[in-house]
Coordinates of C-alpha atoms in Angstrom, one line a residue:
Q1 CA 101.2 88.6 103.8
D2 CA 101.0 92.4 103.5
L3 CA 99.5 92.2 100.1
Q4 CA 97.0 89.6 101.3
E5 CA 95.9 91.8 104.1
Q6 CA 95.4 94.8 101.7
M7 CA 93.4 92.5 99.4
A8 CA 91.2 91.3 102.3
A9 CA 90.5 94.9 103.2
L10 CA 89.1 95.5 99.8
L11 CA 86.8 92.5 99.5
P12 CA 84.1 93.8 101.8
V13 CA 83.7 96.8 99.5
L14 CA 82.2 94.6 96.8
P15 CA 78.8 93.9 98.4
V16 CA 78.3 97.6 98.9
L17 CA 79.0 98.3 95.3
E18 CA 76.5 95.7 94.2
Q19 CA 73.7 97.7 95.8
F20 CA 74.1 100.3 93.1
R21 CA 72.5 98.5 90.1
S22 CA 72.8 101.5 87.8
D23 CA 76.5 100.8 87.4
A24 CA 76.4 97.1 87.2
R25 CA 78.8 96.8 84.3
L26 CA 81.5 98.7 86.1
V27 CA 81.0 96.7 89.3
A28 CA 81.3 93.5 87.3
Q29 CA 84.5 94.7 85.7
L30 CA 85.9 95.6 89.1
K31 CA 84.9 92.2 90.5
D32 CA 86.8 90.5 87.7
E33 CA 89.9 92.6 88.5
V34 CA 89.7 91.7 92.2
G35 CA 89.4 88.0 91.2
N36 CA 92.3 88.2 88.8
L37 CA 94.4 89.9 91.5
S38 CA 93.4 87.3 94.1
G39 CA 94.6 84.6 91.7
S40 CA 97.9 86.4 91.3
L41 CA 98.3 86.5 95.1
L42 CA 97.5 82.8 95.4
A43 CA 100.0 82.0 92.7
I44 CA 102.8 84.0 94.3
R45 CA 102.3 82.0 97.5
E46 CA 102.8 78.7 95.5
E47 CA 105.6 79.9 93.3
M48 CA 107.8 82.5 95.0
G49 CA 109.4 84.9 92.6
A50 CA 107.0 84.2 89.8
F51 CA 105.6 87.8 90.0
G52 CA 107.4 91.0 90.7
Y53 CA 106.5 92.4 94.2
E54 CA 106.7 96.0 93.1
E55 CA 104.4 95.3 90.1
L56 CA 101.8 93.5 92.1
Q57 CA 101.9 96.1 94.8
Q58 CA 101.3 98.8 92.2
R59 CA 98.3 96.9 90.8
L60 CA 96.9 96.7 94.3
L61 CA 97.2 100.5 94.8
L62 CA 95.6 101.2 91.4
L63 CA 92.8 98.8 92.1
E64 CA 92.2 100.4 95.6
G65 CA 92.0 103.8 94.0
R66 CA 89.5 102.6 91.4
L67 CA 87.3 100.9 93.9
H68 CA 87.2 103.9 96.2
A69 CA 86.6 106.3 93.3
C70 CA 83.7 104.1 92.2
L71 CA 82.3 104.2 95.7
R72 CA 82.5 108.0 95.8
R73 CA 80.9 108.4 92.4
L74 CA 78.1 105.9 93.0
G75 CA 77.5 107.3 96.5
C76 CA 76.9 110.9 95.4
G77 CA 73.8 112.5 96.7
K78 CA 72.1 115.6 98.1
L79 CA 73.2 117.2 101.4
T80 CA 70.6 116.7 104.1
G81 CA 72.5 117.3 107.3
V82 CA 75.7 118.5 108.9
S83 CA 77.0 116.9 112.2
S84 CA 78.0 118.6 115.4
P85 CA 81.5 120.1 115.1
I86 CA 84.6 118.2 116.1
T87 CA 87.5 120.4 117.2
I88 CA 90.9 119.0 116.1
R89 CA 93.1 121.9 117.3
A90 CA 93.1 125.5 118.5
S91 CA 96.0 127.4 116.9
G92 CA 96.9 130.4 114.8
S93 CA 95.1 133.6 114.3
R94 CA 91.4 134.3 113.8
F95 CA 91.6 133.6 110.1
G96 CA 93.3 130.8 108.1
S97 CA 93.0 127.6 106.2
W98 CA 93.9 123.9 106.7
M99 CA 93.3 120.9 104.6
T100 CA 94.2 117.4 103.4
D101 CA 94.5 116.3 99.8
T102 CA 91.1 115.8 98.2
V103 CA 92.3 113.1 95.7
T104 CA 95.2 111.0 96.9
P105 CA 94.8 107.5 98.4
S106 CA 93.8 107.1 102.0
S107 CA 97.4 106.2 102.9
D108 CA 98.4 109.8 102.4
S109 CA 97.2 111.5 105.6
R110 CA 99.3 114.7 105.4
V111 CA 97.8 118.0 106.6
W112 CA 98.6 121.5 105.3
Y113 CA 98.2 124.6 107.4
M114 CA 98.1 128.3 106.2
D115 CA 97.7 130.8 109.0
G116 CA 96.3 134.3 108.0
Y117 CA 94.3 135.6 105.1
Y118 CA 96.6 137.8 103.0
K119 CA 100.3 138.3 102.1
G120 CA 101.2 134.9 103.6
R121 CA 103.8 132.6 102.0
R122 CA 104.4 130.0 104.7
V123 CA 102.7 126.6 104.4
L124 CA 103.2 124.0 107.0
E125 CA 103.0 120.3 106.0
F126 CA 102.3 117.8 108.8
R127 CA 102.9 114.1 108.4
S128 CA 99.4 113.1 109.7
L129 CA 96.3 114.4 111.4
H130 CA 97.7 113.2 114.8
D131 CA 100.9 115.2 114.2
F132 CA 98.9 118.2 113.2
A133 CA 96.7 117.9 116.4
T134 CA 99.9 117.8 118.5
G135 CA 101.9 120.3 116.5
Q136 CA 104.8 118.1 115.6
N137 CA 106.6 116.4 112.6
F138 CA 106.1 119.1 110.0
V139 CA 108.1 120.7 107.2
Q140 CA 107.7 124.2 105.7
H141 CA 107.0 125.4 102.2
L142 CA 107.7 129.0 101.3
L143 CA 105.5 129.9 98.4
P144 CA 107.1 132.0 95.6
H145 CA 104.0 134.3 95.5
P146 CA 101.9 135.4 98.6
W147 CA 98.3 134.3 98.9
A148 CA 95.0 136.2 99.2
G149 CA 92.1 134.9 101.2
T150 CA 91.6 131.5 102.7
G151 CA 90.0 129.7 99.7
H152 CA 93.0 127.3 99.1
V153 CA 92.7 123.6 98.2
V154 CA 95.2 120.7 97.8
F155 CA 94.2 118.6 94.8
N156 CA 96.2 115.6 93.7
G157 CA 99.5 116.8 95.2
S158 CA 99.3 120.5 94.3
L159 CA 98.2 123.5 96.2
F160 CA 95.8 125.8 94.4
Y161 CA 95.5 129.4 95.7
N162 CA 94.8 133.0 94.7
K163 CA 97.9 135.2 94.2
Y164 CA 97.8 138.3 96.3
Q165 CA 96.5 141.6 94.7
S166 CA 95.4 139.8 91.5
N167 CA 92.8 137.4 90.1
V168 CA 95.5 134.9 89.2
A169 CA 95.1 131.3 90.2
V170 CA 98.4 129.5 91.1
K171 CA 99.1 125.8 91.0
Y172 CA 102.0 125.0 93.3
H173 CA 103.3 121.4 93.3
L174 CA 104.1 120.4 96.8
G175 CA 106.4 117.5 95.8
S176 CA 108.8 119.5 93.6
R177 CA 108.1 122.8 95.4
S178 CA 107.6 124.6 92.1
V179 CA 104.8 126.5 90.4
L180 CA 103.4 124.4 87.6
A181 CA 100.7 126.8 86.2
Q182 CA 99.3 130.3 86.6
R183 CA 96.3 131.8 85.0
S184 CA 93.9 134.8 85.5
L185 CA 90.3 134.0 86.0
P186 CA 88.5 136.1 83.4
G187 CA 86.9 139.2 85.0
A188 CA 87.1 137.8 88.5
G189 CA 87.1 140.5 91.3
Y190 CA 89.9 140.6 93.8
N191 CA 91.3 142.7 96.6
N192 CA 88.0 142.7 98.6
T193 CA 85.9 143.7 95.6
F194 CA 83.6 140.7 95.9
P195 CA 84.5 138.8 99.2
Y196 CA 82.3 136.6 101.4
S197 CA 80.5 138.5 104.1
W198 CA 83.5 138.2 106.5
G199 CA 85.8 140.0 104.0
G200 CA 89.4 138.9 104.3
F201 CA 90.3 139.1 100.6
S202 CA 88.0 136.1 100.1
D203 CA 87.1 137.0 96.5
I204 CA 88.3 133.7 95.0
D205 CA 87.6 130.4 96.6
F206 CA 89.0 127.1 95.2
M207 CA 87.4 123.8 96.1
A208 CA 87.0 120.2 95.0
D209 CA 84.4 117.5 94.9
E210 CA 84.0 114.0 93.5
S211 CA 84.2 115.3 89.9
G212 CA 87.2 117.7 90.0
L213 CA 88.5 121.2 90.7
W214 CA 86.3 124.3 91.0
A215 CA 86.5 128.0 91.7
V216 CA 83.9 130.4 93.2
Y217 CA 84.2 134.1 92.5
T218 CA 82.2 136.9 90.9
T219 CA 82.5 139.6 88.3
T220 CA 81.1 143.0 87.6
R221 CA 79.3 141.5 84.6
N222 CA 77.5 139.1 87.0
A223 CA 76.5 142.0 89.2
G224 CA 78.3 140.5 92.2
N225 CA 76.5 137.2 92.1
I226 CA 78.4 134.0 92.7
V227 CA 80.0 132.5 89.6
L228 CA 81.0 128.8 89.9
S229 CA 83.6 127.6 87.4
R230 CA 84.9 124.1 86.6
L231 CA 88.7 124.3 86.1
D232 CA 91.2 122.1 84.2
P233 CA 93.6 121.1 87.1
R234 CA 96.5 121.0 84.7
S235 CA 96.2 124.3 82.9
L236 CA 93.8 126.2 85.2
E237 CA 91.7 127.0 82.2
V238 CA 88.0 127.6 82.8
L239 CA 86.1 124.7 81.3
R240 CA 82.5 125.9 82.1
S241 CA 80.9 128.5 84.3
W242 CA 77.5 128.9 86.0
D243 CA 75.9 132.1 87.3
T244 CA 74.2 131.0 90.5
G245 CA 72.3 134.3 91.0
Y246 CA 73.3 134.4 94.7
P247 CA 75.0 137.6 95.9
K248 CA 78.5 136.7 97.1
R249 CA 78.7 139.5 99.7
S250 CA 75.6 137.9 101.4
A251 CA 77.3 134.5 101.6
G252 CA 79.1 133.4 104.7
E253 CA 81.1 130.6 103.0
A254 CA 80.5 128.0 100.3
F255 CA 81.5 124.4 99.5
I256 CA 80.7 121.9 96.7
I257 CA 79.5 118.3 97.0
C258 CA 78.7 116.1 93.9
G259 CA 78.4 119.1 91.6
T260 CA 76.1 121.1 93.8
L261 CA 77.3 124.3 95.4
Y262 CA 76.1 124.9 99.0
V263 CA 76.2 128.4 100.5
T264 CA 75.8 129.4 104.1
N265 CA 73.9 132.6 104.9
S266 CA 76.4 133.9 107.5
H267 CA 79.9 133.4 108.9
L268 CA 78.7 134.1 112.4
A269 CA 76.7 132.3 115.1
G270 CA 73.3 131.1 113.9
A271 CA 74.5 130.3 110.4
K272 CA 72.8 127.6 108.3
V273 CA 73.2 126.1 104.8
Y274 CA 70.8 128.3 103.1
F275 CA 71.2 127.9 99.3
A276 CA 72.1 125.1 96.9
Y277 CA 72.9 125.4 93.2
D278 CA 72.9 122.2 91.1
T279 CA 75.2 122.4 88.1
A280 CA 73.7 119.3 86.5
T281 CA 70.3 121.0 86.1
A282 CA 71.5 124.7 86.3
S283 CA 68.8 125.2 89.0
Y284 CA 68.8 126.4 92.6
E285 CA 66.8 125.9 95.7
Y286 CA 66.7 127.5 99.2
T287 CA 67.6 125.1 102.0
D288 CA 67.4 125.1 105.8
I289 CA 70.2 122.9 107.1
P290 CA 71.4 123.7 110.6
F291 CA 75.1 124.4 110.9
H292 CA 76.5 124.7 114.4
N293 CA 79.0 127.5 114.3
Q294 CA 80.6 126.7 117.6
Y295 CA 83.2 129.5 117.8
S296 CA 81.1 132.2 116.0
H297 CA 83.4 133.2 113.2
I298 CA 84.1 131.0 110.2
S299 CA 86.7 132.1 107.7
M300 CA 87.2 128.9 105.7
L301 CA 84.8 126.0 104.8
D302 CA 85.6 123.2 102.4
Y303 CA 84.4 119.7 101.6
N304 CA 86.9 116.8 101.2
P305 CA 85.3 114.2 98.9
R306 CA 87.9 111.6 99.9
E307 CA 87.0 111.7 103.5
R308 CA 83.4 113.1 103.2
L309 CA 84.2 115.8 105.8
L310 CA 83.8 119.5 106.0
Y311 CA 87.0 121.3 107.1
T312 CA 86.6 124.7 108.7
W313 CA 88.7 127.4 110.3
N314 CA 86.6 128.9 113.1
N315 CA 88.0 131.8 115.0
G316 CA 91.4 130.2 115.5
H317 CA 90.1 126.6 115.8
Q318 CA 90.5 123.9 113.2
V319 CA 87.2 122.0 113.1
V320 CA 85.7 119.1 111.0
Y321 CA 82.0 118.1 110.4
N322 CA 80.5 114.9 109.0
V323 CA 77.9 115.3 106.3
T324 CA 74.7 113.3 105.7
L325 CA 73.8 112.7 102.0
F326 CA 70.6 111.4 100.5
H327 CA 71.8 109.1 97.7
L328 CA 70.5 109.8 94.3
V329 CA 70.9 106.1 93.6
G330 CA 69.3 103.8 96.2
G331 CA 67.8 106.6 98.3
D332 CA 69.6 105.7 101.5
G333 CA 71.3 108.1 103.8
D334 CA 75.0 108.0 104.2

């Protein structure tokens, strides 16, 4: 019955996928998989024990992941609006970072919380968003190396952060509580050499979108302009870089959606999403998207592609925003 309920929850996704004709072959393949799995579920009702429960459950989880990944990929588009802020909690100091995993299935609702912007090592892991909002049911991770800035991201079960007083990227696996990789970002400034406008050792900012893991930083060679690099999440190797031409010290914060980097023009009240750099075309444009900075001092801003939410740390408040996208396929708003 549990499996049938999970299956029923997936079936309404199919008509949505069919709207996107450009990927019809993939949609047909996914429909076949759903049909095959439905047949398996029917058979298990008629002949108990014919299929292994664990195996069938694993197939369902994999299919759920593929369906939702397909939805994210086909639903990519251009940012056209940011909602009013929704305050989840008021806690911690003026500066910090909080996040959920950008890759894992929706059943994983853990929240990670990192108060402060330099020399910190304590990461709190809450079981759910509700537990985070109420400040209960959490465990603590003590990082082997202190962090710098607030540009951390949790990607597929690992925390990626900038090691204090260096341009070293660290990959810390939250499950095994161990460092899986460390690597210097070539030429990247650190120690407030090229921070965002608010300072706070925010030289290096890790982020994720529908296509993978990224880092924003700058170098002397790039004259202080924002460099956007695609990273290999296993080795932290830089796969490709783009010089956006936008001065990092003039940026309030930045986030990436569907391969396009969006930059705010301030971290204070009156901020707006002012600049967009598209990695697919290596081109930029100036934008004018209102961004309500309710508590007047943003020190962290990141997009979560799994939830389609912006997460912010705003003057000791943990806040989320919904985003509106203009779809590149189909042309409808999300």
